[in-house]
Coordinates of C-alpha atoms in Angstrom, one line a residue:
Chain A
X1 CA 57.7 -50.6 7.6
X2 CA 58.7 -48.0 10.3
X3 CA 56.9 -48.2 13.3
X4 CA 56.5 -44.8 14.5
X5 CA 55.2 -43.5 17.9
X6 CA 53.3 -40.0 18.3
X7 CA 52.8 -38.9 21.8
X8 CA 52.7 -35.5 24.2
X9 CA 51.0 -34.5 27.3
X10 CA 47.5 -34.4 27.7
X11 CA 45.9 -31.8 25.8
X12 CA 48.4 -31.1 23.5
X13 CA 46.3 -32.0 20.7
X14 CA 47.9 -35.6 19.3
X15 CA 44.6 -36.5 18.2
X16 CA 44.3 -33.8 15.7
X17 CA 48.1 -34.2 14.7
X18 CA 46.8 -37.6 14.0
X19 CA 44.0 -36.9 11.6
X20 CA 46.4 -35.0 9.4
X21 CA 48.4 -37.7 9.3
X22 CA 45.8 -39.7 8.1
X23 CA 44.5 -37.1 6.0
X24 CA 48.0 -37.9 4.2
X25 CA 47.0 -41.6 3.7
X26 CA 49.3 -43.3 7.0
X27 CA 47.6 -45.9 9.5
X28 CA 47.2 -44.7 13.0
X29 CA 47.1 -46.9 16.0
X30 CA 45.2 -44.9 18.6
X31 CA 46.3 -46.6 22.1
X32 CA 43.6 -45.4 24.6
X33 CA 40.8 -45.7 22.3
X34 CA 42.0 -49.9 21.1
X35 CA 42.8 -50.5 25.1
X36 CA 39.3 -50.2 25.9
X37 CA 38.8 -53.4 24.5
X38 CA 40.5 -55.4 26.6
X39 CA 38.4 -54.1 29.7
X40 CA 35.6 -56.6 28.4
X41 CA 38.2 -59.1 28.5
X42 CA 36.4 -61.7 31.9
X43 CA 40.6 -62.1 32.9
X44 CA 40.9 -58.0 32.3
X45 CA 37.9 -57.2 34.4
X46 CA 39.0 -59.5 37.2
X47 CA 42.5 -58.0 37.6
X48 CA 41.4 -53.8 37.7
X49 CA 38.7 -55.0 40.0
X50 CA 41.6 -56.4 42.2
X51 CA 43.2 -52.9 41.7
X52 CA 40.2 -50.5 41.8
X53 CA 37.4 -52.5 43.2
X54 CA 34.0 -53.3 42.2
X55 CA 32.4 -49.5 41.1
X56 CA 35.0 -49.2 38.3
X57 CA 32.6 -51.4 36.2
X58 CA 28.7 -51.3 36.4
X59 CA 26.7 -54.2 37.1
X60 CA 26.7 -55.3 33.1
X61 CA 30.6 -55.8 33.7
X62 CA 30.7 -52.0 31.5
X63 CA 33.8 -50.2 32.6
X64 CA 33.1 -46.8 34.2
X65 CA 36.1 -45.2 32.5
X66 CA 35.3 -41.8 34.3
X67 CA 35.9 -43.5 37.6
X68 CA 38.8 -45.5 37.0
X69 CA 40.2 -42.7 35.8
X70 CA 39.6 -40.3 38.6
X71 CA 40.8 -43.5 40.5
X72 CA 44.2 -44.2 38.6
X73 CA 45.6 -41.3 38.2
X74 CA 45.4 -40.0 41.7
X75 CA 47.7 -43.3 43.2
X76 CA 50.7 -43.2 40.9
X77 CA 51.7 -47.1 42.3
X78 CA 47.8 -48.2 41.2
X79 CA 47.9 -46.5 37.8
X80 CA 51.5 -47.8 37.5
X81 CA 50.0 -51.4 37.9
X82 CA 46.8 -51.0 35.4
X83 CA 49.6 -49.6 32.5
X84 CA 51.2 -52.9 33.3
X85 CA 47.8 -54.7 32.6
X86 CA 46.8 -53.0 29.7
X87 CA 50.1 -52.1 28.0
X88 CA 51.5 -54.9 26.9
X89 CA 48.6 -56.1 25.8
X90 CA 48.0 -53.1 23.5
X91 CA 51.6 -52.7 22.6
X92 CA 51.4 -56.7 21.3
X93 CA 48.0 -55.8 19.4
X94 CA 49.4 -53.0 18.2
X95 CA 52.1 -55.2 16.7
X96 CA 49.6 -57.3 14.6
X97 CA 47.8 -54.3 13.4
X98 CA 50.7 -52.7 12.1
X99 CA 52.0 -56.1 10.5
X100 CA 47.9 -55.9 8.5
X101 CA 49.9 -52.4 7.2
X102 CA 53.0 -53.6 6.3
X103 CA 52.5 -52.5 2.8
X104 CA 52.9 -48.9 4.2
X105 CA 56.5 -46.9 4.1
X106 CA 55.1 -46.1 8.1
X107 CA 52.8 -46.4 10.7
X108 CA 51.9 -43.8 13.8
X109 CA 50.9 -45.6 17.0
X110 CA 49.6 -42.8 19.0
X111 CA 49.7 -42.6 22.6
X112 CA 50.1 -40.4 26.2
X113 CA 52.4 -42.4 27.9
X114 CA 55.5 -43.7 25.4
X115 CA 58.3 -42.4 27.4
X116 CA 56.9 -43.1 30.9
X117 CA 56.1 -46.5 30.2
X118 CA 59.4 -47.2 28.4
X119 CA 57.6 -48.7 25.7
X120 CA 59.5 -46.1 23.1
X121 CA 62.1 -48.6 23.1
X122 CA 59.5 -50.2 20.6
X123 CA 59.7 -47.7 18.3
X124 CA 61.9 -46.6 15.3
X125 CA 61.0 -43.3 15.7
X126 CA 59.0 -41.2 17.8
X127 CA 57.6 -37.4 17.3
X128 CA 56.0 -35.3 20.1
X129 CA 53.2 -32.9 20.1
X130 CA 53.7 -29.5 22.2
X131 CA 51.4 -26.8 23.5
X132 CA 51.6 -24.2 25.8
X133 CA 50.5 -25.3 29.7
X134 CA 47.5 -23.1 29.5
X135 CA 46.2 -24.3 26.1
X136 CA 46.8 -27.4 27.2
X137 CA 44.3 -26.8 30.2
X138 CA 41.8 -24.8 28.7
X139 CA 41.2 -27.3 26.2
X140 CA 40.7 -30.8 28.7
X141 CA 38.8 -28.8 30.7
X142 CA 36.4 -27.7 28.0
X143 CA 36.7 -30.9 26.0
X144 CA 36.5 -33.4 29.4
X145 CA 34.6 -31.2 31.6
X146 CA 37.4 -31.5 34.3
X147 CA 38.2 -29.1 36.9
X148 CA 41.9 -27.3 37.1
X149 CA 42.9 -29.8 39.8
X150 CA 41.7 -33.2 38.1
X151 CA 44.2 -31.7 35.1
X152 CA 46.6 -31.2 36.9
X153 CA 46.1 -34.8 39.0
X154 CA 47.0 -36.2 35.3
X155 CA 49.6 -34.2 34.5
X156 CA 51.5 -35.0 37.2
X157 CA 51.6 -38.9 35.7
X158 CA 53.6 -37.2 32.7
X159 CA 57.2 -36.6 32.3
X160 CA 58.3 -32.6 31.8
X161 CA 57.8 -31.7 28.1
X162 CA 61.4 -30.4 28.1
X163 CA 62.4 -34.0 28.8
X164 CA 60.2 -35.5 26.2
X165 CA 61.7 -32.9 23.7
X166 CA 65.5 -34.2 24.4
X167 CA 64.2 -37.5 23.7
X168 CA 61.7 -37.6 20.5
X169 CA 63.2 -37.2 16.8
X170 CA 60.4 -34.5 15.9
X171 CA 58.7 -32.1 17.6
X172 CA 55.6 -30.4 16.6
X173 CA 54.3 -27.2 18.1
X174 CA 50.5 -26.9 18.2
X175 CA 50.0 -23.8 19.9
X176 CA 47.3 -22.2 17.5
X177 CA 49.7 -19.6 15.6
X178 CA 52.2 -21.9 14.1
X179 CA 50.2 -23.7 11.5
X180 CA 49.8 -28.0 12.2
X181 CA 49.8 -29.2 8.3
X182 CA 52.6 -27.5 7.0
X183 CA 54.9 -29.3 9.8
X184 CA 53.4 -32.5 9.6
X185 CA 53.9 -32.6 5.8
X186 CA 58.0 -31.8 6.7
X187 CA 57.7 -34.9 8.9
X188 CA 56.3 -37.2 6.8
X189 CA 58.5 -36.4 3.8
X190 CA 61.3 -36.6 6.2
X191 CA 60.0 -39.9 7.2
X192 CA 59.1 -41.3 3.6
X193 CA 62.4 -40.5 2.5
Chain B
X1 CA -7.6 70.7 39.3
X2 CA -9.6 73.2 39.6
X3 CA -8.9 75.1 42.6
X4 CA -13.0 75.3 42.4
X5 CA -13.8 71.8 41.9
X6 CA -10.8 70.5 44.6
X7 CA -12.5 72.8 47.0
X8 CA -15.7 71.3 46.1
X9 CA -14.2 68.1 46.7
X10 CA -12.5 68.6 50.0
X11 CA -15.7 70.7 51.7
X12 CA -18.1 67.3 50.7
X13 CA -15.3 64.8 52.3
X14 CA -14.4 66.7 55.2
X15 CA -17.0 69.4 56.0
X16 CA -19.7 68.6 59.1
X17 CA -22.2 70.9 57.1
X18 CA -25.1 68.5 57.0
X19 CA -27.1 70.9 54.9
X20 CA -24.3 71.3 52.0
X21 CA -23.9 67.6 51.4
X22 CA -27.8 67.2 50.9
X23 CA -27.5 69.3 48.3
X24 CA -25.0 67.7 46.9
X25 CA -26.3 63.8 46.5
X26 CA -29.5 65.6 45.6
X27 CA -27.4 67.1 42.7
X28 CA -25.7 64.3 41.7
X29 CA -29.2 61.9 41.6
X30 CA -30.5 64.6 39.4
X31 CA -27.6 64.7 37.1
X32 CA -27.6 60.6 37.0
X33 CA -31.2 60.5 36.2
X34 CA -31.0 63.4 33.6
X35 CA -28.0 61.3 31.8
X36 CA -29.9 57.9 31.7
X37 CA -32.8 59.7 30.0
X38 CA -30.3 61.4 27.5
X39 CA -28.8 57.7 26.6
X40 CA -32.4 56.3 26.2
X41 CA -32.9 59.7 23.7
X42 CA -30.6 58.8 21.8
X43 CA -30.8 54.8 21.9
X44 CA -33.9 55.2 19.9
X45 CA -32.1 57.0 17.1
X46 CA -30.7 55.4 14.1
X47 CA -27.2 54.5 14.1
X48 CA -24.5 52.5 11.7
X49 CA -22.7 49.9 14.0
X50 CA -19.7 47.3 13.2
X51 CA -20.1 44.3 15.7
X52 CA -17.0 41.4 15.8
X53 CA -18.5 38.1 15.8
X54 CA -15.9 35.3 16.8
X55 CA -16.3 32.2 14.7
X56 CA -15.9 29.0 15.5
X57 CA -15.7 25.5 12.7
X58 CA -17.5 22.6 13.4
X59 CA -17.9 19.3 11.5
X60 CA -14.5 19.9 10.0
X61 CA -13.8 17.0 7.6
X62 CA -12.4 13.8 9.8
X63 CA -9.0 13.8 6.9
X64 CA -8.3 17.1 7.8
X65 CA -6.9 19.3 10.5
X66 CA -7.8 22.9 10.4
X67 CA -4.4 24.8 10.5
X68 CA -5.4 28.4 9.7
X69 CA -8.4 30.5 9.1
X70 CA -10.5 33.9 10.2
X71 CA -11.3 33.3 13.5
X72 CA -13.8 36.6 13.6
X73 CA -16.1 38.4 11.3
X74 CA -16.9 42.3 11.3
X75 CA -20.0 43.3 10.4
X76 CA -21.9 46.7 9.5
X77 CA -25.5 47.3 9.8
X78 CA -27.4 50.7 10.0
X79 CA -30.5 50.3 13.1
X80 CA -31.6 51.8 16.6
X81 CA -29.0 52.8 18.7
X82 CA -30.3 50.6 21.5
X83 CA -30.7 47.4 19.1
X84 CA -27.0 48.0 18.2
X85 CA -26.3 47.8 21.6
X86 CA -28.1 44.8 22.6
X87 CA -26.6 43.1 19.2
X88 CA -23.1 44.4 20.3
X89 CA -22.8 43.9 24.3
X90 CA -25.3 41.3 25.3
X91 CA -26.9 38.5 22.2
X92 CA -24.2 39.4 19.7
X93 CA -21.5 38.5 21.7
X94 CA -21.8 34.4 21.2
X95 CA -19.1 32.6 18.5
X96 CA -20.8 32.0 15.4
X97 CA -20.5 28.6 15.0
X98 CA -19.6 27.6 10.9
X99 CA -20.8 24.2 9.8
X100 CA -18.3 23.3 7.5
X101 CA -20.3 20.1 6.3
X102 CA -22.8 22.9 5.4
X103 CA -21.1 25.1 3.8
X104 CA -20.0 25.7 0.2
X105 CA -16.2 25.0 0.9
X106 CA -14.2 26.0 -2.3
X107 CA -10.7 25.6 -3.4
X108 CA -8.6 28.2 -4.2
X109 CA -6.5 26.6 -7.5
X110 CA -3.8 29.3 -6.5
X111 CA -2.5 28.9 -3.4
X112 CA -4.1 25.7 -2.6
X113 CA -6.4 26.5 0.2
X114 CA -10.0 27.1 0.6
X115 CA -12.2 29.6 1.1
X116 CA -16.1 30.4 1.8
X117 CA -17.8 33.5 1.2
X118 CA -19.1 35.1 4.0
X119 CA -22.5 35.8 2.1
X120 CA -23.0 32.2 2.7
X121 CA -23.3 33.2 6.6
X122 CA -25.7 36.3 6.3
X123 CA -28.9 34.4 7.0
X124 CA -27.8 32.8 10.0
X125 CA -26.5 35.9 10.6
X126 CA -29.9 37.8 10.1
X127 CA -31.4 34.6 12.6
X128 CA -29.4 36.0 15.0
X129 CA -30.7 39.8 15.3
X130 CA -34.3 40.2 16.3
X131 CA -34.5 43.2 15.6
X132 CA -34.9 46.0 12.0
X133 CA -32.3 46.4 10.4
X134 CA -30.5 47.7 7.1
X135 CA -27.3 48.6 5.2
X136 CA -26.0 45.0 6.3
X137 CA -21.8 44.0 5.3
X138 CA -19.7 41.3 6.2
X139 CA -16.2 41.7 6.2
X140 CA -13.9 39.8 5.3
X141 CA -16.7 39.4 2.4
X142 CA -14.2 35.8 2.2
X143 CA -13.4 33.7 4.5
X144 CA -9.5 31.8 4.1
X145 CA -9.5 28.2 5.5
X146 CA -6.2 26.0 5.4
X147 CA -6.5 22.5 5.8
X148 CA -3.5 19.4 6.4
X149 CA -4.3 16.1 6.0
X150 CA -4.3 14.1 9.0
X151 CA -2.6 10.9 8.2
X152 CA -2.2 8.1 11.0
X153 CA 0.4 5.3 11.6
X154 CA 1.8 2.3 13.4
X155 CA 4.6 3.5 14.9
X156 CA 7.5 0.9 17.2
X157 CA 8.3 1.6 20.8
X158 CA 11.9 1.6 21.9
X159 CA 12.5 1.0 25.4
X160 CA 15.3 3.6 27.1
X161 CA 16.2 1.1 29.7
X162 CA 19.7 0.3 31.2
X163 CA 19.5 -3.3 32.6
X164 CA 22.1 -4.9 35.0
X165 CA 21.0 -7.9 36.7
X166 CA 23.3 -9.9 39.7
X167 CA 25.9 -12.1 39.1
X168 CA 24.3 -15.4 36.9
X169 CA 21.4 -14.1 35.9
X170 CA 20.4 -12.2 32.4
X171 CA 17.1 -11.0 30.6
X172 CA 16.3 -14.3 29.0
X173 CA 14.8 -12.9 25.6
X174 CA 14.2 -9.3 24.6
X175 CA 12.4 -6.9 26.4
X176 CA 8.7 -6.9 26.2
X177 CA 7.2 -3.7 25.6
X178 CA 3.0 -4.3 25.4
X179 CA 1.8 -2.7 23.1
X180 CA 5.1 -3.0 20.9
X181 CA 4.1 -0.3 18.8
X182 CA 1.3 3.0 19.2
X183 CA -1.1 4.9 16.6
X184 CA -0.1 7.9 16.1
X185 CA -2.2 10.4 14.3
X186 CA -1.5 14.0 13.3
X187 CA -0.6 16.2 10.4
X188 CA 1.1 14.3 7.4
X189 CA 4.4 17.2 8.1
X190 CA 4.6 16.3 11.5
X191 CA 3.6 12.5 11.4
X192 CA 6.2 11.4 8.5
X193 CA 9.0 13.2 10.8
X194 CA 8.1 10.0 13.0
X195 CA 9.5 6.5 13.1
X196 CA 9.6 4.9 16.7
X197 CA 9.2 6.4 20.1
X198 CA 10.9 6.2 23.2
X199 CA 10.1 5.1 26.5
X200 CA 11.4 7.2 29.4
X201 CA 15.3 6.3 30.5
X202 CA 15.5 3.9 33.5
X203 CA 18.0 2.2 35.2
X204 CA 17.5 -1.1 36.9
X205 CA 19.9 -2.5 38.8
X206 CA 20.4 -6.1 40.7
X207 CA 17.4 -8.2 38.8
X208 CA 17.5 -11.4 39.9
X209 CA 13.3 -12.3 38.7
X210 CA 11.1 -11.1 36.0
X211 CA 9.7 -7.6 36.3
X212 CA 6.5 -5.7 35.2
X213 CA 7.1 -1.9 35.1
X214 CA 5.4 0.6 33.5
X215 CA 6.6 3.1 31.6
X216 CA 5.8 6.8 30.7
X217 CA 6.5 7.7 26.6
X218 CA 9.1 10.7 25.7
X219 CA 6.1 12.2 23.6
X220 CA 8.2 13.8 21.0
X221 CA 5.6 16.9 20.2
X222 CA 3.9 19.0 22.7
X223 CA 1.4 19.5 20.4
X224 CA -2.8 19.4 20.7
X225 CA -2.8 18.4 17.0
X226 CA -1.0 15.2 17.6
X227 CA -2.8 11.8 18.9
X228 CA -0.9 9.3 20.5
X229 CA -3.3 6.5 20.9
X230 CA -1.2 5.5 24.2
X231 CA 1.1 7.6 26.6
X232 CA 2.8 4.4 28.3
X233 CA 3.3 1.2 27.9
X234 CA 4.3 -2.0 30.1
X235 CA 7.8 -3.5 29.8
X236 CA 8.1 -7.2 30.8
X237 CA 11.9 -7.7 31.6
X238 CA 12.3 -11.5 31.8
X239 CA 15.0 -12.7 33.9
X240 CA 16.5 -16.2 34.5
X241 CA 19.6 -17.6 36.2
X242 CA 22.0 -18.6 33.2
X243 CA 25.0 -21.1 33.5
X244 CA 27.6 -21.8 31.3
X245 CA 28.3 -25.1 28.9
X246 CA 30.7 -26.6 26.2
X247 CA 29.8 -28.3 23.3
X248 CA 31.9 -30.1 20.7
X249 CA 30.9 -29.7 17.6
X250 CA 32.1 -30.9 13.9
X251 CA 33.1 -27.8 10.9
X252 CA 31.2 -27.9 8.0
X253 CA 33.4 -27.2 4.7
X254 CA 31.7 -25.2 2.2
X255 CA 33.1 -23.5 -1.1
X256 CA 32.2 -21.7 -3.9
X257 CA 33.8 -24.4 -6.0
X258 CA 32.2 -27.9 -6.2
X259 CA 35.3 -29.8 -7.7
X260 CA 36.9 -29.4 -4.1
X261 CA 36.6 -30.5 -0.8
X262 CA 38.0 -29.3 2.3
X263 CA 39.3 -31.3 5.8
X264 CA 39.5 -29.4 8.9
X265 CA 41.9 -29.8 11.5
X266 CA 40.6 -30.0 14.1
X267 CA 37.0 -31.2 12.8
X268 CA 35.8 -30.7 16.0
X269 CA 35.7 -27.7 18.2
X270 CA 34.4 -26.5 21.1
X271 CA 32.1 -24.2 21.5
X272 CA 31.0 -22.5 24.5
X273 CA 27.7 -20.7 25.3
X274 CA 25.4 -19.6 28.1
X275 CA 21.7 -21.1 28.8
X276 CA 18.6 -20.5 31.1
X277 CA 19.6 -23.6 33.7
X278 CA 15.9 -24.3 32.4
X279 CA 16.5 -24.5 28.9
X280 CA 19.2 -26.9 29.8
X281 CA 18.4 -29.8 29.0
X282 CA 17.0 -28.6 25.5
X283 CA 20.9 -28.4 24.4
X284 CA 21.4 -30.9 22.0
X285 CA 24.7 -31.0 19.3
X286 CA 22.1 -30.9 16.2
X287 CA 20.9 -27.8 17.0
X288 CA 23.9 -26.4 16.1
X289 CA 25.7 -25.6 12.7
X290 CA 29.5 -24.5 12.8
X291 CA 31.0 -24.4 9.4
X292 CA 34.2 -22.9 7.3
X293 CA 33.8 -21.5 3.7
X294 CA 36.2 -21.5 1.8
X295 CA 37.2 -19.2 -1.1
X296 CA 39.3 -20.2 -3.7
X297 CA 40.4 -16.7 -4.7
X298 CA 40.2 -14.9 -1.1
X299 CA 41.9 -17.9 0.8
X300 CA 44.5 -18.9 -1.2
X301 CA 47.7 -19.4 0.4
X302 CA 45.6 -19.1 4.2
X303 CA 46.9 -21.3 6.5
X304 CA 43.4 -21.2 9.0
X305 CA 39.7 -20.2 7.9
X306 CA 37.9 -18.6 10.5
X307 CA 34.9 -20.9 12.1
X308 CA 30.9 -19.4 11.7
X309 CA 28.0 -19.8 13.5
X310 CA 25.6 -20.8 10.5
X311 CA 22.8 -22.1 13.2
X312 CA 22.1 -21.8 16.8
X313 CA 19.1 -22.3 18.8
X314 CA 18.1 -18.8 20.1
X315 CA 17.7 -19.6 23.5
X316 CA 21.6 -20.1 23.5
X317 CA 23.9 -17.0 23.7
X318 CA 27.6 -18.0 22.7
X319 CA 30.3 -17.3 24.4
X320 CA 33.6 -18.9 22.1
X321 CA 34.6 -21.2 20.2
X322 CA 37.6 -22.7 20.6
X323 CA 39.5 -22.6 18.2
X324 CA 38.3 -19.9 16.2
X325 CA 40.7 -20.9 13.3
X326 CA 40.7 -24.5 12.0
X327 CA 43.7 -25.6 9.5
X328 CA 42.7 -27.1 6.6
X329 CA 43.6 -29.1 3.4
X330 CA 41.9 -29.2 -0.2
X331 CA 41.2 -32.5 -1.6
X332 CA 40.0 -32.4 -5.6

């Protein structure tokens, strides 16, 4: 089975790339959403105290994902140190999920930060999901209720699109005119086959 | 003039002969005197007069309006010169007034109007000389009435007013007009023409709080026979500060046919919409309905179906949604 990693910068729209994936029967793995688990981890919880202290969890040990987040991603050497918490752990449960799936011809592990964390070396093949800067924005900022500047605090965690696009084996462009399904069909058939 | 009479004239202005203008008021007392016994001569002898009594119609029917009719009557009668005077220049000159719940009020099959016949009138005519008389005529011997119905209805009022509030504020709901809608009663022609009235125009500008204003109507006939049961009303312009919020909210899929079903992409979307900062906290996602249809003859071959608002609170005003177009794929 071909372990295949979908990625692109925030607000791109991955997550919806992903449901038509599914909608064409393949497994995703979705990265951010499974990592949360290990924050409950005692071990976990311990170490991104140690990073981000105390108010990143509440007092039932419940991570505060809005602060750590606000935290993380505006001191590049803390955030670099929480990927290399959660990461591998994610990357090595990711491994096991995708070995439940074997029966597939694929599977999509879906995450933000594949070629920044160097874990595309992982990967057999990777496709990346594009959108123009301003959509991009418009929809974090309606979807997480962030200001311009908080976006742009993320974004600046990300590699260039241009330099994703040299790297990944398929691009797809969700910009709102170029229909989604009709691409993603192309990939998978070019994937399958 | 006569160079006799002007001389006449000019020695009784300017002359100082005391003696000649004596004569002459003496004169003219005699000639007064000698006319005013003439007149009464001849007021005692017989005479045929014509006296013009102006009518007036009470108790006209409550259905009706009076549109047209005779509004004087002529008539002849053969007495003393000095009762023809009295009936003429002092008791005869009061309106006549016609009782029309009285009166034998017929209706002309013709031209669809009524009439009365003035004999109807001659004793309260008669009631009204005291005096002999003989040789009496009314004319017209008919009297022409024509009548509209008088029809009444409900009608809406439509406030004229431009509204422009500051910066994060709007009129929370409609404009309150109290009453929301007038009586109007009048002829059936000139009632049916009718369907709302209109407040005055007004501008307001800069609202930042709920107003009370009152406001004068635009009353479209200036016309006695037309009731309005109110001339202005009271506008209550309702005014709150607004803010602006995003929702995500899933598509429903609908289609004619019921062997399909259809996946969205996204299933979510945002949608983004204004609210009173006190209606707030009402905002919850279940209040809302966003959903695609889907027609297998009109969308075949679409790539995107355009997203609808099938429910909204009203409290909410929206602003977008985002996207407007969802992809989608049909699963049979």
């Amino acid at each position: 089975m071909l372990k295949v990693a979908i990625t692109g910068n925030i607000g791109t729209g991955k997550t919806t790339v992903c449901k038509v994936f599914e909608s064409l029967g393949v497994n995703v793995y979705y990265a951010d959403k499974e990592a949360k688990k290990f924050y409950t981890y005692p071990e976990i919880i311990r170490s991104v105290k140690d990073l981000f202290g105390e108010s990143v969890f509440d007092a039932s040990s419940k991570l505060r994902a809005a602060v750590l987040a606000k935290l993380a991603f505006k001191d590049p050497e803390r955030l670099k140190a929480l990927n290399a918490i959660i990461h591998p752990l994610v990357l090595e449960d990711f491994l096991k999920w995708s070995d439940r799936h074997a029966a597939k011809p694929y599977a999509l592990y879906e995450s933000a930060l594949l070629f920044e964390s160097g874990f595309i070396r992982h990967f057999d093949l990777s496709i990346l999901v594009t959108a123009p800067a301003e959509l991009a924005l418009s929809r974090v900022m309606e979807r997480d209720k962030i200001s311009k500047a908080d976006f742009l605090s993320r974004s600046e965690n990300q590699l260039h699109e241009d330099e994703k696009k040299d790297r990944a084996d398929y691009i797809i462009r969700n910009d709102e005119s170029l229909a989604l399904i009709p691409q993603v069909i192309d990939i998978h058939n070019s994937i399958i086959s | 003039m006569n160079p006799w009479l002007n001389n006449l004239i000019n020695r009784a202005k300017y002359s100082r002969d005391k003696n000649f203008r004596n004569h002459l008021y003496i004169f003219l007392i005699c000639c007064g005197i000698s006319l005013f016994i003439w007149f009464l001569i001849k007021m005692s002898d017989d005479y045929v007069g014509e006296i013009r009594i102006p009518l007036k119609y009470t108790n006209i029917p409550a259905d009706k309006l009076l549109t047209e009719a005779d509004d004087e009557i002529s008539i002849r009668l053969h007495a003393t010169g000095g009762d023809l005077f009295s009936a003429k220049f002092l008791s005869g000159r009061g309106t006549l007034d016609i009782n029309l719940s009285r009166m034998d009020l017929k209706k002309d099959r013709y031209f669809d109007n009524y009439y009365i016949l003035s004999s109807q009138l001659r004793n309260q005519l008669s009631q009204r000389f005291d005096f002999a008389f003989t040789g009496f005529s009314i004319s017209p011997d008919t009297l022409f009435l024509d009548f509209e119905e008088i029809i009444s209805k409900s009608i809406p009022v439509i406030h004229d007013l431009e509204i422009i509030c500051e910066p994060q504020y709007q009129i929370y709901d409609s404009v309150k007009i109290i009453p929301s809608s007038i009586m109007v009663s009048g002829p059936a022609s000139v009632i049916d023409t009718l369907s709302s009235i209109s407040t005055v125009g007004k501008t307001l500008q800069n609202l930042n709080k709920t107003i009370e204003i009152r406001l004068p109507l635009v009353l479209p006939f200036n016309d006695s026979k037309v009731k309005f049961s109110k001339t202005e009303v009271n506008a209550i312009i309702n005014i709150e500060a607004f803010t602006e919020s995003s929702i995500s909210l899933g598509v429903n899929s609908l289609s004619d046919d019921s062997g399909i079903s259809i996946q969205t992409f996204p299933e979510e979307v945002q949608l983004t919409y204004r609210v009173a900062i006190k209606d707030y906290q009402r905002v919850i996602p279940e209040m809302f309905t966003l959903s695609v249809t889907y027609d297998p003859e009109k969308d075949k071959g679409k790539n995107f179906l355009k997203v609808h608002i099938e429910q909204k609170p009203d409290f909410v005003r929206v602003s977008r949604i985002h996207p407007e177009k969802v992809e989608f794929i049909i699963r049979k």
